[in-house]
Short mmCIF file of N, CA and C in Angstrom, two decimals:
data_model
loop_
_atom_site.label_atom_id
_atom_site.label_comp_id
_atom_site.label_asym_id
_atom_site.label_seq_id
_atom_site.Cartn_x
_atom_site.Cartn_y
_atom_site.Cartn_z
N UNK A 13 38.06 -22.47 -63.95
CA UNK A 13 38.88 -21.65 -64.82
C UNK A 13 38.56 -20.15 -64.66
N UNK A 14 37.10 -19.57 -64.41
CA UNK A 14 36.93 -18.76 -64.49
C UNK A 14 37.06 -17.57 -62.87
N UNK A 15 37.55 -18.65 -61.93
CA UNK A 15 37.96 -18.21 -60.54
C UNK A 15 39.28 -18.03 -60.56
N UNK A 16 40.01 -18.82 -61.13
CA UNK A 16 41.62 -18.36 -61.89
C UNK A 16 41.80 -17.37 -62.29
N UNK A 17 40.83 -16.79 -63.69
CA UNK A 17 41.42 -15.73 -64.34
C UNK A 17 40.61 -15.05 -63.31
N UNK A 18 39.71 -14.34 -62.78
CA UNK A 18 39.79 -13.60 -61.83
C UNK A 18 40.58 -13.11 -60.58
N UNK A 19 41.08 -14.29 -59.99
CA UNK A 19 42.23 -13.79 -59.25
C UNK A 19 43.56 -13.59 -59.83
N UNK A 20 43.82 -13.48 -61.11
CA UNK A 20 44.99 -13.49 -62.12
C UNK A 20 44.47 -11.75 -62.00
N UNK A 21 43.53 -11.27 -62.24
CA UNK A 21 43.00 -10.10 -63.06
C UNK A 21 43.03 -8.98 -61.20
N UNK A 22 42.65 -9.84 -60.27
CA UNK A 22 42.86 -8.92 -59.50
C UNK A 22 44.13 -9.00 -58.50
N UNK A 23 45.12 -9.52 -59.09
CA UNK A 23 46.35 -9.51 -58.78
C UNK A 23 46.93 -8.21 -59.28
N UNK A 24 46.90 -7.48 -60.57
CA UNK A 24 47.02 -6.62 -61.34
C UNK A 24 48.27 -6.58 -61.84
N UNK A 25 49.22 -8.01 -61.87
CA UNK A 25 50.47 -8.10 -61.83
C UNK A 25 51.44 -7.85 -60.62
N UNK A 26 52.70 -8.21 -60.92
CA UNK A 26 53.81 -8.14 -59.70
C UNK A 26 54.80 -7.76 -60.54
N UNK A 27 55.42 -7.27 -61.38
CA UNK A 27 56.40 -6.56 -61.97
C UNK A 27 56.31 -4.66 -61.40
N UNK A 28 57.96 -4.56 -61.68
CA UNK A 28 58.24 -3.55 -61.04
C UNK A 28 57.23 -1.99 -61.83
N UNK A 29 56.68 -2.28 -63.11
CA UNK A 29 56.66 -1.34 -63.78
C UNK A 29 54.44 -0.60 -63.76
N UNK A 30 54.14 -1.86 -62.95
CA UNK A 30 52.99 -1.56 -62.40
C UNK A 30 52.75 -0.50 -61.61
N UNK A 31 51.85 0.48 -61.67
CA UNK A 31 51.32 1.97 -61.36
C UNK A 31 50.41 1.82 -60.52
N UNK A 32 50.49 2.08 -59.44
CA UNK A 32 48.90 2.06 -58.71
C UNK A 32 48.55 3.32 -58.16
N UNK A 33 47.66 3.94 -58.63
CA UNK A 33 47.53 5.71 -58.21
C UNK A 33 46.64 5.54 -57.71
N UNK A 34 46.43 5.73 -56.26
CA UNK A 34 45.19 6.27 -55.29
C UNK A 34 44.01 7.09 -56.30
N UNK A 35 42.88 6.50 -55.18
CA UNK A 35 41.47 6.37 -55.90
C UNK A 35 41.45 7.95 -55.07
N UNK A 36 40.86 8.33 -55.70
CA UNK A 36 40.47 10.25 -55.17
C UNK A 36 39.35 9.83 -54.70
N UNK A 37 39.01 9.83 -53.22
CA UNK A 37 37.32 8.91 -52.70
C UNK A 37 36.38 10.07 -52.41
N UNK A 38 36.36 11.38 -53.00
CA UNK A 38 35.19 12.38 -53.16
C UNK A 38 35.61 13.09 -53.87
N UNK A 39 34.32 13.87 -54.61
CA UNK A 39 34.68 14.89 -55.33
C UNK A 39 35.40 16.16 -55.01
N UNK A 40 34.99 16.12 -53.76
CA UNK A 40 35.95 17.42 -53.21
C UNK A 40 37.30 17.60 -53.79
N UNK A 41 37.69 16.20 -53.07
CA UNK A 41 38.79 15.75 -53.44
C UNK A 41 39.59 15.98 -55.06
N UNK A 42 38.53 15.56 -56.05
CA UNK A 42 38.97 15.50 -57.58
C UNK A 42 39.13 17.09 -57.68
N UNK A 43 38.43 17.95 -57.03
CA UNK A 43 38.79 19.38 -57.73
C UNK A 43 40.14 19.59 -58.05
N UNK A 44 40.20 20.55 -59.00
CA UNK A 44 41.54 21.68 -59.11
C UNK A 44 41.06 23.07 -59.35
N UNK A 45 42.12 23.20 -59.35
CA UNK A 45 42.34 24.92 -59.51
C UNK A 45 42.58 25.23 -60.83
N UNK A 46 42.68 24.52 -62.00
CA UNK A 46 43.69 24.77 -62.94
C UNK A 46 42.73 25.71 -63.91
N UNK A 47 43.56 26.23 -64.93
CA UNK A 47 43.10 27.15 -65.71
C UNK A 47 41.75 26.47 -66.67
N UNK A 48 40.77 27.17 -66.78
CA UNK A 48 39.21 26.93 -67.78
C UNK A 48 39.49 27.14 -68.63
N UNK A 49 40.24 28.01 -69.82
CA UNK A 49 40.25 29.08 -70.56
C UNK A 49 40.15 30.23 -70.55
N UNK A 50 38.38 30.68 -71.24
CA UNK A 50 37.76 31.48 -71.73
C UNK A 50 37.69 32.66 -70.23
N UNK A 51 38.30 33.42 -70.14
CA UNK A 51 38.67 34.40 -68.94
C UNK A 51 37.28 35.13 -68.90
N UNK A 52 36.85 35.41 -69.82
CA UNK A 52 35.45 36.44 -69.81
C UNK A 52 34.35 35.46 -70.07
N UNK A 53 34.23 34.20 -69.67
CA UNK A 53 33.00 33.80 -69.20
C UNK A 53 32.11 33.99 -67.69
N UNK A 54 31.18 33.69 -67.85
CA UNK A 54 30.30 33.99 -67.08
C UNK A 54 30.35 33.19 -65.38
N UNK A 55 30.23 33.85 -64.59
CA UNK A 55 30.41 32.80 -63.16
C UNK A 55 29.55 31.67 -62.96
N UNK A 56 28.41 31.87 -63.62
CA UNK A 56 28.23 30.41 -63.88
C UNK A 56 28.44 29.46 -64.80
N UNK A 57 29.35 29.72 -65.66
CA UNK A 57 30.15 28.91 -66.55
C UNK A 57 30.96 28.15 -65.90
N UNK A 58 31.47 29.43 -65.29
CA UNK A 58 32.63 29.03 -64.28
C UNK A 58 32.77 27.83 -63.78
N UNK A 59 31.40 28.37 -62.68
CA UNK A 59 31.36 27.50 -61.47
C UNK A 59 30.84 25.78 -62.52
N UNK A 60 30.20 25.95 -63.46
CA UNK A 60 29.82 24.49 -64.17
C UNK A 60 30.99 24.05 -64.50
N UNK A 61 31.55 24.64 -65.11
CA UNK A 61 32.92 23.48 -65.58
C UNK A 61 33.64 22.95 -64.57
N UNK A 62 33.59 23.80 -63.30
CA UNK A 62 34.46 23.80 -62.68
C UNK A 62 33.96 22.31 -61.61
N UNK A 63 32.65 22.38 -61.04
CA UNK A 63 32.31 21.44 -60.92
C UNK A 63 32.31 20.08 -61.72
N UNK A 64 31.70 20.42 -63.25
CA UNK A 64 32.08 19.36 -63.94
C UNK A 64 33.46 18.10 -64.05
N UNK A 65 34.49 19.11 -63.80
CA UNK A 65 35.87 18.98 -63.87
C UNK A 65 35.97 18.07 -62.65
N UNK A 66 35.41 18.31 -61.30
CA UNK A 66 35.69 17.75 -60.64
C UNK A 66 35.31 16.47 -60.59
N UNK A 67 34.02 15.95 -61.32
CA UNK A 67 33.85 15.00 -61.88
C UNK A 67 34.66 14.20 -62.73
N UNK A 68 34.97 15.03 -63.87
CA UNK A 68 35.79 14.41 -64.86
C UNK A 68 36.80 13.91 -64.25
N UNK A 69 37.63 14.77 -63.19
CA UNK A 69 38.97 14.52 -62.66
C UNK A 69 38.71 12.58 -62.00
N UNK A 70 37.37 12.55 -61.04
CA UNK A 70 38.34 11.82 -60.54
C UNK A 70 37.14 10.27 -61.11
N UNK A 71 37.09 10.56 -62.60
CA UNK A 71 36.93 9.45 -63.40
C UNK A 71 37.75 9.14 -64.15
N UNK A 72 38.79 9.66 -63.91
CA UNK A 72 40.28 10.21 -64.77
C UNK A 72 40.55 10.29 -65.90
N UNK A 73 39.46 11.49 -66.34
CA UNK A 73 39.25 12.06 -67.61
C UNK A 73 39.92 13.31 -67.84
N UNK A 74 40.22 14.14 -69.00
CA UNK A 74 40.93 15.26 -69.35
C UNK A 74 40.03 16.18 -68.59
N UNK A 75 40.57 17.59 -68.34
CA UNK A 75 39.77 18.00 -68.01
C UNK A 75 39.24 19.11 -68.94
N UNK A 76 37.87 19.48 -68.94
CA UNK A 76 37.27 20.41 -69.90
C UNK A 76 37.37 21.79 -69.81
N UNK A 77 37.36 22.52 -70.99
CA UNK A 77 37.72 23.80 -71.17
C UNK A 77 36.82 24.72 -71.78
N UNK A 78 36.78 26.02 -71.45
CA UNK A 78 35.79 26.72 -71.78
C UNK A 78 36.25 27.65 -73.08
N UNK A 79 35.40 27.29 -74.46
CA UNK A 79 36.08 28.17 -75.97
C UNK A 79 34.96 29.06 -75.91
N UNK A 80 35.51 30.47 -76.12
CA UNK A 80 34.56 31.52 -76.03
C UNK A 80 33.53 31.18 -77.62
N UNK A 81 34.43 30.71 -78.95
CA UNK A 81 33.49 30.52 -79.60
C UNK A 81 32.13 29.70 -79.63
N UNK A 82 32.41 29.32 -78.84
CA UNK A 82 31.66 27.91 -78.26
C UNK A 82 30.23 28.29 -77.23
N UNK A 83 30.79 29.05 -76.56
CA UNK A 83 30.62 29.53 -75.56
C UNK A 83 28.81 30.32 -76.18
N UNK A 84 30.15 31.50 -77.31
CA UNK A 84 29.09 32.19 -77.95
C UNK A 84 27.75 31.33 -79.11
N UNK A 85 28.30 30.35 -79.34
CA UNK A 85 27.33 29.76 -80.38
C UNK A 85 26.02 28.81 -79.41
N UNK A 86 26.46 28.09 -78.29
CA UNK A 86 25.50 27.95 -77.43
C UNK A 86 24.66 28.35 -76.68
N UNK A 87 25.17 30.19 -76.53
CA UNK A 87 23.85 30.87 -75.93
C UNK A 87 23.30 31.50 -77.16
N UNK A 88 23.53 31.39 -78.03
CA UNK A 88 23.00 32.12 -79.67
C UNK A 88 21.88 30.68 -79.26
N UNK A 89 21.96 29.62 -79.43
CA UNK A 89 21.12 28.52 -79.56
C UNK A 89 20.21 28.43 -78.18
N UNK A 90 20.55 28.48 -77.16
CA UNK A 90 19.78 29.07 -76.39
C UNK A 90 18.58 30.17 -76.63
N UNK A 91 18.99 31.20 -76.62
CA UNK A 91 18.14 32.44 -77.16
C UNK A 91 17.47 31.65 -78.43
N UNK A 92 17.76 31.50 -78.84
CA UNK A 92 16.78 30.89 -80.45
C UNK A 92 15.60 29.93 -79.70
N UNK A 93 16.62 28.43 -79.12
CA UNK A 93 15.16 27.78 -78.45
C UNK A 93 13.85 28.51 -77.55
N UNK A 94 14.42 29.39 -76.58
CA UNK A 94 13.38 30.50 -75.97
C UNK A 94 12.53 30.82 -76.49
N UNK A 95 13.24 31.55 -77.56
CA UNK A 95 11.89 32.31 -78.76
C UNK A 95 11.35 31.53 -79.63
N UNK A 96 11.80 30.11 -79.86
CA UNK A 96 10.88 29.34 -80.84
C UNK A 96 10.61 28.65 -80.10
N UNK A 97 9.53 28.55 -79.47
CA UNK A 97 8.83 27.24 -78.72
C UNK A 97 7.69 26.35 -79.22
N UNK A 98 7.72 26.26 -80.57
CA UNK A 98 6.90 25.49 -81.37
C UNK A 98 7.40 24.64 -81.71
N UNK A 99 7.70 23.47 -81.33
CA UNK A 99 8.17 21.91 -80.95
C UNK A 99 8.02 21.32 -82.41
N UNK A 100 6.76 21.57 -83.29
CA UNK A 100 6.48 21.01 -84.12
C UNK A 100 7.51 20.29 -85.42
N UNK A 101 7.52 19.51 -85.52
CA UNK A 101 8.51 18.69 -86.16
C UNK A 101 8.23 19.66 -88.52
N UNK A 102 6.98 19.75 -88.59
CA UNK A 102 7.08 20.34 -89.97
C UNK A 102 7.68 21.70 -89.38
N UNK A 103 8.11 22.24 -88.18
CA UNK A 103 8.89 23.62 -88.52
C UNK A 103 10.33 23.79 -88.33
N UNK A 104 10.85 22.63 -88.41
CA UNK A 104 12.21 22.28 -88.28
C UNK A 104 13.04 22.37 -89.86
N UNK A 105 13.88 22.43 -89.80
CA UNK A 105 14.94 22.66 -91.02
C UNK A 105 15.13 23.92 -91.62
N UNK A 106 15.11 24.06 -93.20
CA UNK A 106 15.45 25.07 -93.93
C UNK A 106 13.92 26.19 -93.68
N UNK A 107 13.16 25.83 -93.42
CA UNK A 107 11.76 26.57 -93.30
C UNK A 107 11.52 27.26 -91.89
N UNK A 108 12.17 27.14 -91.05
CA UNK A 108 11.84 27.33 -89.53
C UNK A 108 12.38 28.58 -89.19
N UNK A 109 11.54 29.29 -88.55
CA UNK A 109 12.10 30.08 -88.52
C UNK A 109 11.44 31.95 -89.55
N UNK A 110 11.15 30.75 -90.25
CA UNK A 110 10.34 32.03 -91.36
C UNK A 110 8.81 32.38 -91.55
N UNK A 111 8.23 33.25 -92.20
CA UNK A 111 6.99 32.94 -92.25
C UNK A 111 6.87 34.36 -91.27
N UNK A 112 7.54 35.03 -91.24
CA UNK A 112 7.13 36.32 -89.88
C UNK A 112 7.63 35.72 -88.36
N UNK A 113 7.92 33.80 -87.75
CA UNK A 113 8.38 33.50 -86.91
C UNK A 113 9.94 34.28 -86.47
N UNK A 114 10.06 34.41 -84.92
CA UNK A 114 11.08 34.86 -84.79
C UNK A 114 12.60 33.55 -84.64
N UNK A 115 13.60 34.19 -84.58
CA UNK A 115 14.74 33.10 -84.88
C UNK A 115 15.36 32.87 -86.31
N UNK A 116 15.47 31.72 -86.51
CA UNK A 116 16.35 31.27 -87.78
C UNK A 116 15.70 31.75 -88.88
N UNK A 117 16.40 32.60 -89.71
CA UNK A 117 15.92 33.08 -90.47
C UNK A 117 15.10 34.30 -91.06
N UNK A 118 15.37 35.15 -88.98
CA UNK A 118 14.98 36.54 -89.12
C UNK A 118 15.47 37.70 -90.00
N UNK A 119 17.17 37.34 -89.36
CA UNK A 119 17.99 38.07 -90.28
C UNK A 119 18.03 38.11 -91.87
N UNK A 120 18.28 39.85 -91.82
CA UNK A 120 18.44 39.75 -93.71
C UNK A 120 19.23 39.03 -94.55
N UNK A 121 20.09 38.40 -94.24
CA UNK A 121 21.42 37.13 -94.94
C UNK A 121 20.83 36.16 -94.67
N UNK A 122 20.14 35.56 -94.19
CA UNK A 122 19.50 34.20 -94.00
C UNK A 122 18.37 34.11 -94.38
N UNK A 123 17.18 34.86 -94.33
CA UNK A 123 15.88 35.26 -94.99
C UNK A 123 15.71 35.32 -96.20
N UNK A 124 17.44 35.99 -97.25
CA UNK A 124 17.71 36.58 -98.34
C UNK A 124 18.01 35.02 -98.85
N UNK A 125 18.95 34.65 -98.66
CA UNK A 125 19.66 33.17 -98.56
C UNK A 125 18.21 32.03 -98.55
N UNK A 126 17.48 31.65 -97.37
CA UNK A 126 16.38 31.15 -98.01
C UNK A 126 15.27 31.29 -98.96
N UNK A 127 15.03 32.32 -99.21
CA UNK A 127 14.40 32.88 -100.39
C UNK A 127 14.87 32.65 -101.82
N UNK A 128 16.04 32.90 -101.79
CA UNK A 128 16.63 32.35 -103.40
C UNK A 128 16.69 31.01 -103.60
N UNK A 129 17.12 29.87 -102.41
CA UNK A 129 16.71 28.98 -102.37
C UNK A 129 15.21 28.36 -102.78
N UNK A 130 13.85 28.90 -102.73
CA UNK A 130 13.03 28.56 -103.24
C UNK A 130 11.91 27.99 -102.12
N UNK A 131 12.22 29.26 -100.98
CA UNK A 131 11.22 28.42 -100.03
C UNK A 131 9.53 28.91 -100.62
N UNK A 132 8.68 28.35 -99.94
CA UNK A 132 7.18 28.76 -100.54
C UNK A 132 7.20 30.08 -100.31
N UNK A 133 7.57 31.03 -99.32
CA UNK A 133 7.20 32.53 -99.67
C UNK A 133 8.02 32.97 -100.88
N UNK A 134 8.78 32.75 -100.90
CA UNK A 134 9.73 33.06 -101.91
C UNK A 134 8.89 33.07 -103.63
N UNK A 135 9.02 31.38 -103.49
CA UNK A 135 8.12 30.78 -104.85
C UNK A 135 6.77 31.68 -105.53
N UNK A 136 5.89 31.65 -104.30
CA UNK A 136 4.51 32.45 -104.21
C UNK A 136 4.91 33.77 -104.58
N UNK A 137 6.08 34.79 -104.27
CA UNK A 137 5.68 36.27 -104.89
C UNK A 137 6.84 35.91 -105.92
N UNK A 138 7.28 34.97 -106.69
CA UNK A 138 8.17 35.16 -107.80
C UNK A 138 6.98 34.60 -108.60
N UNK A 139 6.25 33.84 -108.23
CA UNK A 139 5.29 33.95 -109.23
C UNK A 139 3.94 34.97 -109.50
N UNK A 140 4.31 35.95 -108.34
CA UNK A 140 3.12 37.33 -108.66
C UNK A 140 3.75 37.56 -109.53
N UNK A 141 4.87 38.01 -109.32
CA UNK A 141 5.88 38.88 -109.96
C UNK A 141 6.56 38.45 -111.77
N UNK A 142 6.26 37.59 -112.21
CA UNK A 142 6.56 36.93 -112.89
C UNK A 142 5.81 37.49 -114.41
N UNK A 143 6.63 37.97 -115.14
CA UNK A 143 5.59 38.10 -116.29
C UNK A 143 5.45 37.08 -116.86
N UNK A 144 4.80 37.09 -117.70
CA UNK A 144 3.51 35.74 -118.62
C UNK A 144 4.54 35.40 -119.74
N UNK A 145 5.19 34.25 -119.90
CA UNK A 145 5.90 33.74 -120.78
C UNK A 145 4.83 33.46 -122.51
N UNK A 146 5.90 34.37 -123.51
CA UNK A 146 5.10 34.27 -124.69
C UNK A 146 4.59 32.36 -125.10
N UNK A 147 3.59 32.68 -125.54
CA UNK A 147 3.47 31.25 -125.99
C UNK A 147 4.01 30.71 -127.41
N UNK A 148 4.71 29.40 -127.52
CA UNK A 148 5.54 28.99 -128.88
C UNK A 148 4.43 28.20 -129.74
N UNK A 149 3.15 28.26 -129.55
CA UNK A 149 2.26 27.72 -130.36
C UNK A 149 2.24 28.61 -131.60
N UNK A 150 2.02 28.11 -132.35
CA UNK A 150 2.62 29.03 -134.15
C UNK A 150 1.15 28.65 -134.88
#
């Protein structure tokens, strides 16, 4: 039964409405020319998608496009990993970044922003700063 449906399966049918599109047999081959997007990316953007594409093409996938926003938020994340190379898993999240470290959380809107949040530097000089609550003992 199971030598049946195999040669059933590589028959691929005999009706008129069956498609058979040549296999692209190198990548060379899969390239195009067609438009990336993002016009002011970098030549090696370029040349990556462009290679990529040729991949994608002849797995006969869409082909990929380059969004400058995109573009810009992945070398922002780049530059960040560079300068934080402390792997350490307690300096990950809302805390990382701070402490005098450079990266997340250098800037004054994000520094300002974690601080009101209640990170420990924060906590520690709101409680220098803190005057002495009267006491309700009578």
């Amino acid at each position: 039964m199971s030598t049946l449906l195999l040669l059933l399966l590589a028959c691929a049918g005999d009706s008129d409405d069956t498609v058979i599109v040549p296999a692209k047999v190198s990548v060379d081959d899969a390239c195009t020319e067609d438009n990336f997007g993002d016009p002011g990316a970098s030549e090696a953007a370029l040349e990556a998608i462009y290679r990529a594409n040729c991949y994608r093409n002849l797995l006969g996938l869409d082909l990929g496009v380059l969004n400058a926003n995109l573009n810009t938020a992945a070398q922002a994340h780049a530059d960040y990993m560079q300068t934080e190379q402390d792997p350490r898993p307690q300096r990950a999240g809302r805390e990382a970044g701070l402490h005098g470290r450079p990266g997340l959380g250098s800037g004054g809107g994000r520094r300002a922003g974690a601080q009101r949040r209640g990170s420990p530097s924060a906590r520690s000089s709101a409680k220098a700063q803190a005057p002495a609550r009267p006491s309700m003992a009578g």
